[in-house]
Short mmCIF file of C-alpha atoms and ligand atoms in Angstrom, two decimals:
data_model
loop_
_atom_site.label_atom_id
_atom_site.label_comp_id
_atom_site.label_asym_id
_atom_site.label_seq_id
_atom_site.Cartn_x
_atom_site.Cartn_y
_atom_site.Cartn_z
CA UNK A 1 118.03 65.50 78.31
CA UNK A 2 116.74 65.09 81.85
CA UNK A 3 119.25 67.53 83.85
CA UNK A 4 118.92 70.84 84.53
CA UNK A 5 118.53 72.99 81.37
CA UNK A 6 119.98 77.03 82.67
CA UNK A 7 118.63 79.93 80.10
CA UNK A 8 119.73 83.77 79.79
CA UNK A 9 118.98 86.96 78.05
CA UNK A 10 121.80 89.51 78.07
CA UNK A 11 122.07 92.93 76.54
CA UNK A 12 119.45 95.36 75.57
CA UNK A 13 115.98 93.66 75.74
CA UNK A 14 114.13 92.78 72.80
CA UNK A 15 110.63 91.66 71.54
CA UNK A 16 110.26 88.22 71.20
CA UNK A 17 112.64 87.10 74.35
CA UNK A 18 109.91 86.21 76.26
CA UNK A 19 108.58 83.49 73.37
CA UNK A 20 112.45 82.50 72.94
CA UNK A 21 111.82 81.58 76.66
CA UNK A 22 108.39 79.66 76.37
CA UNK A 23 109.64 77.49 73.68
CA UNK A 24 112.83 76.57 75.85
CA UNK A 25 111.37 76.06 78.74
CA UNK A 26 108.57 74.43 76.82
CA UNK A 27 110.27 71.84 75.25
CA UNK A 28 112.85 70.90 77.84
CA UNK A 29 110.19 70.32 80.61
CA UNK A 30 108.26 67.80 78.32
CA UNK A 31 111.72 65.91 77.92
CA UNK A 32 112.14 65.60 81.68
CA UNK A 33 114.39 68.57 82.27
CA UNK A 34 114.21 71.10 84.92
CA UNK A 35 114.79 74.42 83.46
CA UNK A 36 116.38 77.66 85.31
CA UNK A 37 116.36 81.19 84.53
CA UNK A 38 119.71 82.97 85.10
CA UNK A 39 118.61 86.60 86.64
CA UNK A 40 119.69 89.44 84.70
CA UNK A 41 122.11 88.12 82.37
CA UNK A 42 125.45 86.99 82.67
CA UNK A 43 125.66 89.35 85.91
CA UNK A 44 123.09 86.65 87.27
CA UNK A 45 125.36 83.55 86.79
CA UNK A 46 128.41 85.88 88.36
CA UNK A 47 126.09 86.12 91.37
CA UNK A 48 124.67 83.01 91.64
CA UNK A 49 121.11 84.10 91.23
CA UNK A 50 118.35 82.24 89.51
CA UNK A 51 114.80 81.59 88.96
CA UNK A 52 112.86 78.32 88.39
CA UNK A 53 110.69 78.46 85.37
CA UNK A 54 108.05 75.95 85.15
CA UNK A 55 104.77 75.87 83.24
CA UNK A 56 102.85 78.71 85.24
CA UNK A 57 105.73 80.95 85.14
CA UNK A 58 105.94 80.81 81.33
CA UNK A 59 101.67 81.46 81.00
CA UNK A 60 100.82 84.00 78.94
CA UNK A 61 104.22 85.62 77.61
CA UNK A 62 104.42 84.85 74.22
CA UNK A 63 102.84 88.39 73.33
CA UNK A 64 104.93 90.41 76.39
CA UNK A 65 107.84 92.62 75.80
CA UNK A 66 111.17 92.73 77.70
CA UNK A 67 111.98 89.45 79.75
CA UNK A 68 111.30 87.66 82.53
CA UNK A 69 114.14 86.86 83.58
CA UNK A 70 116.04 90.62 83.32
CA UNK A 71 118.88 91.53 81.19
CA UNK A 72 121.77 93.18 81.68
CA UNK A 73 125.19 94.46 79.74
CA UNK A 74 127.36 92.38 82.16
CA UNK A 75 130.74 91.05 80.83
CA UNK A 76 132.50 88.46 83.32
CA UNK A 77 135.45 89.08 81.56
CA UNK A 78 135.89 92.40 82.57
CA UNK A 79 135.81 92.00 86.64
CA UNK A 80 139.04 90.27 87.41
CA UNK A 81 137.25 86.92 88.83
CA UNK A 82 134.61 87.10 86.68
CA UNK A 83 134.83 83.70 84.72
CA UNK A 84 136.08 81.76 87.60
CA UNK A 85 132.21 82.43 89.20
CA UNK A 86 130.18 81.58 86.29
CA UNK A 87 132.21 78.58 86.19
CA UNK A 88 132.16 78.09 89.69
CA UNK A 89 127.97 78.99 90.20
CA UNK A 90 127.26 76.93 87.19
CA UNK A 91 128.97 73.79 89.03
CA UNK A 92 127.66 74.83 92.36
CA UNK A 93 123.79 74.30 90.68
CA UNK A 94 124.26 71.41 88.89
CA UNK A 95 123.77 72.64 85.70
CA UNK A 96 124.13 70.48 82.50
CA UNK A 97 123.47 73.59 79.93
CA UNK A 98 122.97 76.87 79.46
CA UNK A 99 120.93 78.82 76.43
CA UNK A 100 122.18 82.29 75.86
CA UNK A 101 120.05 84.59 74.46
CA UNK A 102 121.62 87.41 72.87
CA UNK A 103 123.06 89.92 70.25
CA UNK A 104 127.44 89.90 69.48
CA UNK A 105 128.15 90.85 72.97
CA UNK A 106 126.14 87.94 74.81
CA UNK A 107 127.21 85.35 72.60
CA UNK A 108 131.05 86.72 71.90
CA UNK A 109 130.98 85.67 75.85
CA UNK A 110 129.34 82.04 75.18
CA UNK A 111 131.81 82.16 72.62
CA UNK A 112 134.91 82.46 74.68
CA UNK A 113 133.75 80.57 77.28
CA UNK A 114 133.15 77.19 74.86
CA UNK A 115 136.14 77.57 73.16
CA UNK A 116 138.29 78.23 77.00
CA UNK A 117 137.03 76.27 79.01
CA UNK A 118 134.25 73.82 76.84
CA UNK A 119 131.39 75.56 78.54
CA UNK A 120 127.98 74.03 77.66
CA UNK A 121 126.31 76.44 75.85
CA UNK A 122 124.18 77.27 72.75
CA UNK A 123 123.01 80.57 71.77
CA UNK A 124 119.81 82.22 69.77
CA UNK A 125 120.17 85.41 68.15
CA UNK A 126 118.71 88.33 69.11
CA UNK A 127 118.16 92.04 68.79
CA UNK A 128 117.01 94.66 66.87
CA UNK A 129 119.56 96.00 65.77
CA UNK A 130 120.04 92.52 62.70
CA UNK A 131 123.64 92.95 62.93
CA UNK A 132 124.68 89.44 63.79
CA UNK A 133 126.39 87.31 61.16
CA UNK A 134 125.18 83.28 61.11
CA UNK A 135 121.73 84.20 60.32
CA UNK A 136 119.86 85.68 57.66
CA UNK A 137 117.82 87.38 60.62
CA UNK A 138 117.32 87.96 64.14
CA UNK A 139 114.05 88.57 66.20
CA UNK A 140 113.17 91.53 67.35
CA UNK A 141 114.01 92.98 64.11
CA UNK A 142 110.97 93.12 62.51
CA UNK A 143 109.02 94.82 65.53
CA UNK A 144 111.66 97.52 65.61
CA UNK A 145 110.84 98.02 61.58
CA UNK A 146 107.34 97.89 62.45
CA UNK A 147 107.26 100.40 64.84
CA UNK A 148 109.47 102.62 63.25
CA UNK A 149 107.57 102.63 59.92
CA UNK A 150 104.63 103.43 61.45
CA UNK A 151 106.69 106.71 63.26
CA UNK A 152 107.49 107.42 59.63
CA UNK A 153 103.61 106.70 58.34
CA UNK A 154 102.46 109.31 61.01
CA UNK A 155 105.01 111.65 60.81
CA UNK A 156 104.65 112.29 56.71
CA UNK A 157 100.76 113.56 57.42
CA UNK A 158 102.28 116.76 59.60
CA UNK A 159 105.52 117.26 57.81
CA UNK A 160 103.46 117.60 54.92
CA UNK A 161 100.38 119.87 56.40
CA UNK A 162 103.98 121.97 57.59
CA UNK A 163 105.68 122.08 54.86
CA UNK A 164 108.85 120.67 57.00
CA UNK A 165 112.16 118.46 56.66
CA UNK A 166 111.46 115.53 59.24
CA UNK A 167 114.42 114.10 60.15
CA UNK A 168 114.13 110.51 62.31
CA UNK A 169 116.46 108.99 64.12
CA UNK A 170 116.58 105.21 64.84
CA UNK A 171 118.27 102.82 66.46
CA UNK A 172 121.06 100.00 64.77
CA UNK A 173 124.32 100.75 66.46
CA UNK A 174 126.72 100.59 63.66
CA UNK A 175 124.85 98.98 60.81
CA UNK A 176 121.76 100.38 59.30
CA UNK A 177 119.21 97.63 59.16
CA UNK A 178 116.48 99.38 60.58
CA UNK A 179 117.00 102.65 59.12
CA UNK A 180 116.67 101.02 55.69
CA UNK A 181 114.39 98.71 56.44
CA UNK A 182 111.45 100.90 57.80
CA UNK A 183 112.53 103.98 55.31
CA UNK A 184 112.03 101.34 52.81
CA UNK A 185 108.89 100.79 53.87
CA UNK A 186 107.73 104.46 55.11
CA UNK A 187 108.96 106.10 51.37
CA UNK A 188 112.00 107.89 53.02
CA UNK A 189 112.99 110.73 50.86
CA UNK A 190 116.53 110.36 52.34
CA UNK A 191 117.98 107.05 54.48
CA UNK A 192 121.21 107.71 56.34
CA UNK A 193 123.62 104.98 57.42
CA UNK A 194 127.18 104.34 58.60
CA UNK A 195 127.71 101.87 55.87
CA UNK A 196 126.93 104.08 53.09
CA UNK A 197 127.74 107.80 54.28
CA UNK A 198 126.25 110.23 51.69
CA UNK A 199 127.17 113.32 52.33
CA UNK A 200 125.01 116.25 54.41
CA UNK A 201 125.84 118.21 51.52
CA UNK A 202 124.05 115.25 49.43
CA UNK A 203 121.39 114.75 51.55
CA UNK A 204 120.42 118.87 51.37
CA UNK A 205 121.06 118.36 47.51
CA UNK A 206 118.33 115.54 47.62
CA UNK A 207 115.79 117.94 49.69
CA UNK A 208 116.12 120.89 47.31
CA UNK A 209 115.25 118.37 44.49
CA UNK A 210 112.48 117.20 45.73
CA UNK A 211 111.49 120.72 46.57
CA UNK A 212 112.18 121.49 43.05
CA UNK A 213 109.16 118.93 41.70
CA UNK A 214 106.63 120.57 44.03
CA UNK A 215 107.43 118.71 47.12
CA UNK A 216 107.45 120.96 49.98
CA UNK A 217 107.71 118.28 52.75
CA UNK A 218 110.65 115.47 53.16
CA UNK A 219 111.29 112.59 55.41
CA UNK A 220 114.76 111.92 56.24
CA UNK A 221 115.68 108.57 58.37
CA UNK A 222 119.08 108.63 59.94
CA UNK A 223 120.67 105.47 61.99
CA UNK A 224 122.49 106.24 65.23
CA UNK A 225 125.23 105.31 64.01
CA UNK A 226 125.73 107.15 60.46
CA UNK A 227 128.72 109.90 61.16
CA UNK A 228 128.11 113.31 60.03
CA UNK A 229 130.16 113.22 56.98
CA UNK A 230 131.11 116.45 54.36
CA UNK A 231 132.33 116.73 51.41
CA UNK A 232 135.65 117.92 52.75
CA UNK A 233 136.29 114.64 54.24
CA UNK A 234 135.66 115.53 57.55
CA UNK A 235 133.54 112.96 59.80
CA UNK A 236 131.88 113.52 63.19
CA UNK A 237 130.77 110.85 65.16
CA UNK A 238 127.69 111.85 67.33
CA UNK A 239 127.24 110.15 70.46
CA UNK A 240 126.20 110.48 74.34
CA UNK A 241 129.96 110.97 75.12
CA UNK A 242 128.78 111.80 78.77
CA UNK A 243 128.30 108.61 79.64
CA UNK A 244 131.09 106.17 79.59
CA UNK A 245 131.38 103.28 77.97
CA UNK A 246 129.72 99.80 78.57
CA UNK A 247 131.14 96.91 79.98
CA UNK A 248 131.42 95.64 76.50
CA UNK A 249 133.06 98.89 75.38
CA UNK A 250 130.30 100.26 73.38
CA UNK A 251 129.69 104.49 73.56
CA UNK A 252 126.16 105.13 73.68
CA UNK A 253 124.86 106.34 70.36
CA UNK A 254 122.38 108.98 70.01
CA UNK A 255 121.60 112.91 69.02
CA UNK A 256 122.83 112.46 65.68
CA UNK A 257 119.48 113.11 64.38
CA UNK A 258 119.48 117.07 66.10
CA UNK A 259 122.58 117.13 64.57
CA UNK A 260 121.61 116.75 61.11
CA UNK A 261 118.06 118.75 61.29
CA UNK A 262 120.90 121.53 62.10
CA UNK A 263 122.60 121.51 59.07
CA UNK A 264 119.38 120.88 56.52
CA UNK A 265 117.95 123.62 58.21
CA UNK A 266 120.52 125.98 57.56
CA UNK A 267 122.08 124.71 54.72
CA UNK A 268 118.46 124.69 52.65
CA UNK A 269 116.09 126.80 54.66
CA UNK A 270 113.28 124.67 54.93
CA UNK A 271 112.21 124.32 58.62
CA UNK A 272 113.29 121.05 60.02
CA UNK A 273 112.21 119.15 63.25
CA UNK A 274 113.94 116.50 64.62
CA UNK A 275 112.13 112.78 66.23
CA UNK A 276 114.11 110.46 68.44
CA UNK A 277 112.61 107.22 68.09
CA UNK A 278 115.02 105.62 70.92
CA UNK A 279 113.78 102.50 73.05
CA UNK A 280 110.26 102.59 71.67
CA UNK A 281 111.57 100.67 69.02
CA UNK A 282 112.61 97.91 71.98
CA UNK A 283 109.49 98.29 73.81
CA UNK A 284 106.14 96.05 74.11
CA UNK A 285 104.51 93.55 72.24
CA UNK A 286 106.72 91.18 69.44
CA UNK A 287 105.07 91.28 65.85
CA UNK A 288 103.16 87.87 65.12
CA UNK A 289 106.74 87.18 62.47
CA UNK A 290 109.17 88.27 65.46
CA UNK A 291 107.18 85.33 67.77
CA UNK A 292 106.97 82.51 65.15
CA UNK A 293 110.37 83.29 64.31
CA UNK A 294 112.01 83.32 68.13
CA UNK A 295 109.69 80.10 68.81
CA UNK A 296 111.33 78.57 66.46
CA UNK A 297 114.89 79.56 67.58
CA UNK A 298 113.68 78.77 70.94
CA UNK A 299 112.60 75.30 69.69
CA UNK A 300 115.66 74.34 67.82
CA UNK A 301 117.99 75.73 70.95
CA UNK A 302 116.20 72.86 73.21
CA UNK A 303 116.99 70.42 70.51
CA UNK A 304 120.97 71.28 70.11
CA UNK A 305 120.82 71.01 73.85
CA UNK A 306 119.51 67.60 73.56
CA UNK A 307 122.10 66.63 71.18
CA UNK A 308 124.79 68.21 73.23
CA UNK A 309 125.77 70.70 69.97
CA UNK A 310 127.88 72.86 72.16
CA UNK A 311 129.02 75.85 70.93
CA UNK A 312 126.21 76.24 67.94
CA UNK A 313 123.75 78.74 67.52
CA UNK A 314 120.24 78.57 66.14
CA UNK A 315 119.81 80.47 62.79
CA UNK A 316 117.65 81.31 60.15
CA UNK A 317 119.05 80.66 56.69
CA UNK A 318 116.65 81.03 54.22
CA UNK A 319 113.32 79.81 55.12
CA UNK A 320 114.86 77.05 57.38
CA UNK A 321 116.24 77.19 61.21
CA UNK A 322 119.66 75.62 61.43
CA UNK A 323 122.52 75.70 63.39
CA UNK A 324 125.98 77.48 63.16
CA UNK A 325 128.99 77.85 64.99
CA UNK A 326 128.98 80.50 67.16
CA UNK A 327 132.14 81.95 66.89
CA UNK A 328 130.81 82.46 63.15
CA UNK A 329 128.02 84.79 64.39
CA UNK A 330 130.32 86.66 66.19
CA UNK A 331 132.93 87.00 63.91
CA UNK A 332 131.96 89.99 62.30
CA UNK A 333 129.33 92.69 62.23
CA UNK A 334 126.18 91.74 59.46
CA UNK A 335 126.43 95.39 57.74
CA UNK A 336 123.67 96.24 54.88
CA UNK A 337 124.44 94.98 51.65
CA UNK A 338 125.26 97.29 48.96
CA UNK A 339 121.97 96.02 46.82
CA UNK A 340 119.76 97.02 49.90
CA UNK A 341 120.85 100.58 49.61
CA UNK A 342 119.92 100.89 45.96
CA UNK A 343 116.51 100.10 46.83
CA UNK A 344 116.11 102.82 49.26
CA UNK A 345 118.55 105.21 46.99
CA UNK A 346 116.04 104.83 43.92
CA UNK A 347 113.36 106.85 45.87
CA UNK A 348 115.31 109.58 47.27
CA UNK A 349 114.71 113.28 46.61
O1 F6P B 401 121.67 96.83 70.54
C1 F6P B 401 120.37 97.26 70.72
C2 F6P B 401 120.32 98.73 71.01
O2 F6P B 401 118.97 99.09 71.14
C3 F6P B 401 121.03 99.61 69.98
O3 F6P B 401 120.28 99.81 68.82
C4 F6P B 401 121.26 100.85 70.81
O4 F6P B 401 122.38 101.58 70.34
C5 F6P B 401 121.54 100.30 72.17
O5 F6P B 401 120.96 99.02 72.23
C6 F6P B 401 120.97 101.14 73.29
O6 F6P B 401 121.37 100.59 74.49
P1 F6P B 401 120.82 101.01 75.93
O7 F6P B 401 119.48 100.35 76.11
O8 F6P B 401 121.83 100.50 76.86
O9 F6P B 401 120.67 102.50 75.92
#
């Protein structure tokens, strides 16, 4: 390919974006392409505003957070002449491809826009959240874990010179990946996700347990997403409702965690606090798996662009990087296996 190779990142950032970025930009130069950055997501190709990326501007940020070429949640199919610009300020730039780097909502878009109107695009999957279907994994994934396990590592040395319930609250939207992942891996007590919603009755039954064997400290990890649910039946959804919607129709998630230290506290007694792990989890440097891994997506995202695989999407399958349709990875949510909640169920209470 020796035209002019365009790249995005929409949605929420994510570690590793900036190496999905190197290795595109990387590879395309050395085949004679120019490469672009599209500014802030799809808002970016709705406004006609890019960046050149070349070899200096791509020095040094394999290891950097966030992206350099902005995100955003913008959703051209939501402003009524939306489409017709990206279409339009695509043309207008002479653009041959475009890379689209992101989670359900990005790629639903490069989607709907290869199937419409046979938009040259292929996507790479990110975020932290693991909830895309196509691919075993994403990156930024295993940063998020990281970082949350070691939230859980430091927070079991003062809940247990307290004698407290901590309950931690992490990120996922509406799968539980990263709750079970990094209470896996931090010895949760008690992992709470929307896909499996034990009870708070449950949970509290699981704290007094392990208070009965001489444990007078727990760790309880709760996804954003998980619904306060009761034995009654009832459900509660907790979330920001202050804020509106996004573009893409999602409520932002969040305060379920206070929530829940509410109820253990008064249901069992024990004195509870309550930490919000939020964008932390999205913030700085990519894990040395979560850089190899979006290299690699970046790498095989050139190479479907060479081969003009329109409408694929790199993805990991197994130990191998291959490519699948994208309107298969946006199909349907990935939600947590059954199995993977048996691991984390054998060491509660
Ligand atoms: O999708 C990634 C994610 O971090 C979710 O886990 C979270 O619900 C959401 O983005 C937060 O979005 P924002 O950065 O817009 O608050």
């Amino acid at each position: 390919m020796t035209g002019r190779v365009a790249l995005l990142t929409g949605g929420g950032d994510c570690p590793g974006l900036n190496a999905v970025i190197r290795a595109v930009t990387r590879r395309s130069l050395d085949r004679g392409a120019e490469v672009l950055g599209v500014r802030e997501g799809w808002r970016g190709l709705v406004e006609g505003r890019f960046m050149s990326l070349g070899p200096r501007e791509i020095s040094g940020i394999l290891p950097r957070g966030g992206t350099i070429v902005g995100t955003s949640r913008t959703n051209p199919y939501t402003s009524e002449d939306g489409v017709e610009r990206v279409l339009a300020n695509f043309a207008s730039e002479r653009l041959d491809a475009l890379v689209a780097i992101g989670g359900e909502d990005t790629l639903g878009v490069a989607s709907r826009l290869f199937a419409e109107h046979d938009f040259p695009v292929v996507g790479v999957p990110k975020t932290i959240d693991n909830d895309l279907s196509g691919t075993d994994y994403t990156f930024g994934f295993d940063t998020a874990v990281f970082i949350a396990t070691e939230a859980i590592d430091r927070l079991h040395t003062t809940a247990e010179s307290h004698n407290r319930v901590m309950v931690v609250e992490v990120m996922g939207r509406h799968t539980g990946w990263i709750a079970v992942m990094s209470g896996i891996a931090g010895g949760a007590d008690v992992i709470l996700i929307p896909e499996q919603p034990l009870t708070v009755e449950a949970c509290c039954d699981e704290i007094r347990r392990r208070h009965a064997r001489g444990k007078d400290f727990s760790i309880v990890v709760v996804s954003e997403g998980y619904e306060l649910t009761y034995e009654s039946g009832e459900r509660q959804t907790v979330a920001q409702e202050a804020r509106a919607s996004d573009q893409f129709g999602h409520v932002r998630l969040g305060g379920v965690g206070d929530a829940l230290a509410g109820e253990i506290e008064e249901r069992t007694g024990y004195e509870t606090r309550v930490t919000v792990l939020g964008h932390v989890q999205r913030g700085g440097t990519p894990t040395p798996h979560d850089r190899v891994l979006a290299t690699r997506f970046g790498l095989k995202a050139a190479d479907l662009v060479e081969q003009g695989q329109w409408g694929t999407m790199a993805a990991l399958r197994g130990d191998s990087i291959v490519s699948v349709p994208l309107r298969e990875a946006v199909a349907e949510l990935k939600t947590v296996p059954p199995e993977w909640y048996d691991v984390a169920r054998a060491f509660f209470g």
